Amino acid sequence: MAKNEFAAVRGRLEAERERLHGDIAALDAEDQQPSDDAGIGNHIADDATDVMNRERNAALRNNANELLAHISAALERIDAGTYGICERCGKPINPERLEALPYATHCITCQAEIERER
Ligand SMILES: [Zn+2]
């Protein structure tokens, strides 16, 4: 992969990382908001909604953290010069695959085999 391509990928990954940090901060802020400001009448419904929101936020936060881990790993691979190389077979990962999934660690052949083994 050419050097300027690495720079472009790094930019994309860093932008994605920024976005995810923003998402997580927004989720944290939402969780910290007082829940019972709706007043009298439907506390039970409010509580249920609150629990659902918290669960949804927790799931979203988990997803975001998982993505962040993938992104950090990809940035490290860029630094190490191993970005775009399949971790399993050592062959270059298809550029179109990297375009769609910039933090992919396996070529499509290995990915298919890994998923079959699961
Ligand atoms: Zn492979």
Short mmCIF file of C-alpha atoms and ligand atoms in Angstrom, two decimals:
data_model
loop_
_atom_site.label_atom_id
_atom_site.label_comp_id
_atom_site.label_asym_id
_atom_site.label_seq_id
_atom_site.Cartn_x
_atom_site.Cartn_y
_atom_site.Cartn_z
CA MET A 1 0.00 0.00 0.00
CA ALA A 2 1.35 3.43 -0.91
CA LYS A 3 2.25 5.95 1.74
CA ASN A 4 -0.45 8.45 0.79
CA GLU A 5 -3.03 5.68 1.00
CA PHE A 6 -1.89 4.97 4.56
CA ALA A 7 -2.36 8.65 5.35
CA ALA A 8 -5.89 8.60 3.94
CA VAL A 9 -6.80 5.49 5.95
CA ARG A 10 -5.29 6.97 9.09
CA GLY A 11 -7.39 10.10 8.59
CA ARG A 12 -10.52 8.02 8.20
CA LEU A 13 -9.77 5.94 11.28
CA GLU A 14 -8.96 8.99 13.36
CA ALA A 15 -12.17 10.73 12.28
CA GLU A 16 -14.13 7.59 13.16
CA ARG A 17 -12.41 7.44 16.55
CA GLU A 18 -13.35 11.08 17.23
CA ARG A 19 -16.95 10.36 16.30
CA LEU A 20 -17.10 7.35 18.62
CA HIS A 21 -15.62 9.32 21.51
CA GLY A 22 -18.34 11.90 20.90
CA ASP A 23 -21.02 9.19 20.85
CA ILE A 24 -19.78 7.73 24.13
CA ALA A 25 -19.69 11.15 25.78
CA ALA A 26 -23.26 11.79 24.62
CA LEU A 27 -24.39 8.42 26.03
CA ASP A 28 -22.70 9.16 29.35
CA ALA A 29 -24.39 12.57 29.50
CA GLU A 30 -27.76 11.01 28.73
CA ASP A 31 -27.35 8.41 31.49
CA GLN A 32 -26.56 11.09 34.00
CA GLN A 33 -29.68 13.10 33.31
CA PRO A 34 -32.28 12.99 36.08
CA SER A 35 -34.95 10.56 35.01
CA ASP A 36 -38.05 11.63 36.93
CA ASP A 37 -38.52 15.16 35.67
CA ALA A 38 -41.82 14.28 33.98
CA GLY A 39 -43.75 14.87 37.17
CA ILE A 40 -46.62 13.00 38.76
CA GLY A 41 -48.66 10.26 37.14
CA ASN A 42 -46.64 7.75 35.19
CA HIS A 43 -43.61 6.95 37.23
CA ILE A 44 -43.71 3.27 36.40
CA ALA A 45 -43.75 3.94 32.69
CA ASP A 46 -40.96 6.46 33.14
CA ASP A 47 -38.88 3.96 35.06
CA ALA A 48 -39.43 1.30 32.42
CA THR A 49 -38.40 3.70 29.68
CA ASP A 50 -35.44 4.70 31.75
CA VAL A 51 -34.27 1.13 32.18
CA MET A 52 -34.73 0.49 28.48
CA ASN A 53 -32.77 3.59 27.60
CA ARG A 54 -29.98 2.61 29.92
CA GLU A 55 -29.82 -0.87 28.48
CA ARG A 56 -29.84 0.49 24.97
CA ASN A 57 -27.15 2.99 25.88
CA ALA A 58 -25.04 0.27 27.48
CA ALA A 59 -25.30 -1.79 24.29
CA LEU A 60 -24.43 1.22 22.14
CA ARG A 61 -21.49 2.02 24.42
CA ASN A 62 -20.24 -1.55 24.17
CA ASN A 63 -20.43 -1.41 20.40
CA ALA A 64 -18.60 1.90 20.35
CA ASN A 65 -15.86 0.60 22.65
CA GLU A 66 -15.44 -2.50 20.54
CA LEU A 67 -15.10 -0.39 17.41
CA LEU A 68 -12.61 1.86 19.20
CA ALA A 69 -10.48 -1.18 20.04
CA HIS A 70 -10.53 -2.24 16.37
CA ILE A 71 -9.62 1.27 15.28
CA SER A 72 -6.73 1.55 17.76
CA ALA A 73 -5.42 -1.81 16.58
CA ALA A 74 -5.64 -0.68 12.96
CA LEU A 75 -3.77 2.55 13.74
CA GLU A 76 -1.08 0.49 15.48
CA ARG A 77 -0.81 -1.72 12.41
CA ILE A 78 -0.37 1.37 10.25
CA ASP A 79 2.48 2.48 12.55
CA ALA A 80 4.01 -0.99 12.46
CA GLY A 81 3.72 -1.16 8.67
CA THR A 82 1.56 -4.28 8.78
CA TYR A 83 -1.71 -2.58 7.93
CA GLY A 84 -3.64 -4.26 5.13
CA ILE A 85 -1.87 -7.58 5.64
CA CYS A 86 -3.98 -10.56 6.65
CA GLU A 87 -3.06 -11.71 10.18
CA ARG A 88 -3.80 -15.31 9.30
CA CYS A 89 -2.20 -15.94 5.91
CA GLY A 90 0.05 -12.88 5.56
CA LYS A 91 -1.33 -11.93 2.17
CA PRO A 92 -2.53 -8.42 1.35
CA ILE A 93 -6.18 -7.76 2.13
CA ASN A 94 -8.27 -6.74 -0.86
CA PRO A 95 -8.31 -2.90 -1.04
CA GLU A 96 -12.06 -2.92 -1.63
CA ARG A 97 -12.51 -4.87 1.58
CA LEU A 98 -10.36 -2.35 3.44
CA GLU A 99 -12.36 0.45 1.89
CA ALA A 100 -15.56 -1.03 3.30
CA LEU A 101 -13.99 -2.15 6.59
CA PRO A 102 -10.83 -0.12 7.29
CA TYR A 103 -10.00 -2.10 10.43
CA ALA A 104 -10.31 -5.54 8.85
CA THR A 105 -7.55 -7.85 10.08
CA HIS A 106 -8.19 -10.80 7.78
CA CYS A 107 -8.55 -11.25 4.06
CA ILE A 108 -11.95 -12.30 2.87
CA THR A 109 -10.87 -15.93 2.38
CA CYS A 110 -9.57 -16.27 5.94
CA GLN A 111 -12.56 -14.38 7.34
CA ALA A 112 -14.90 -16.86 5.65
CA GLU A 113 -12.89 -19.78 7.04
CA ILE A 114 -12.84 -18.29 10.55
CA GLU A 115 -16.59 -17.79 10.44
CA ARG A 116 -17.11 -21.35 9.24
CA GLU A 117 -14.98 -22.71 12.08
CA ARG A 118 -16.99 -20.83 14.69
ZN ZN B 1 -5.86 -14.41 4.86
#
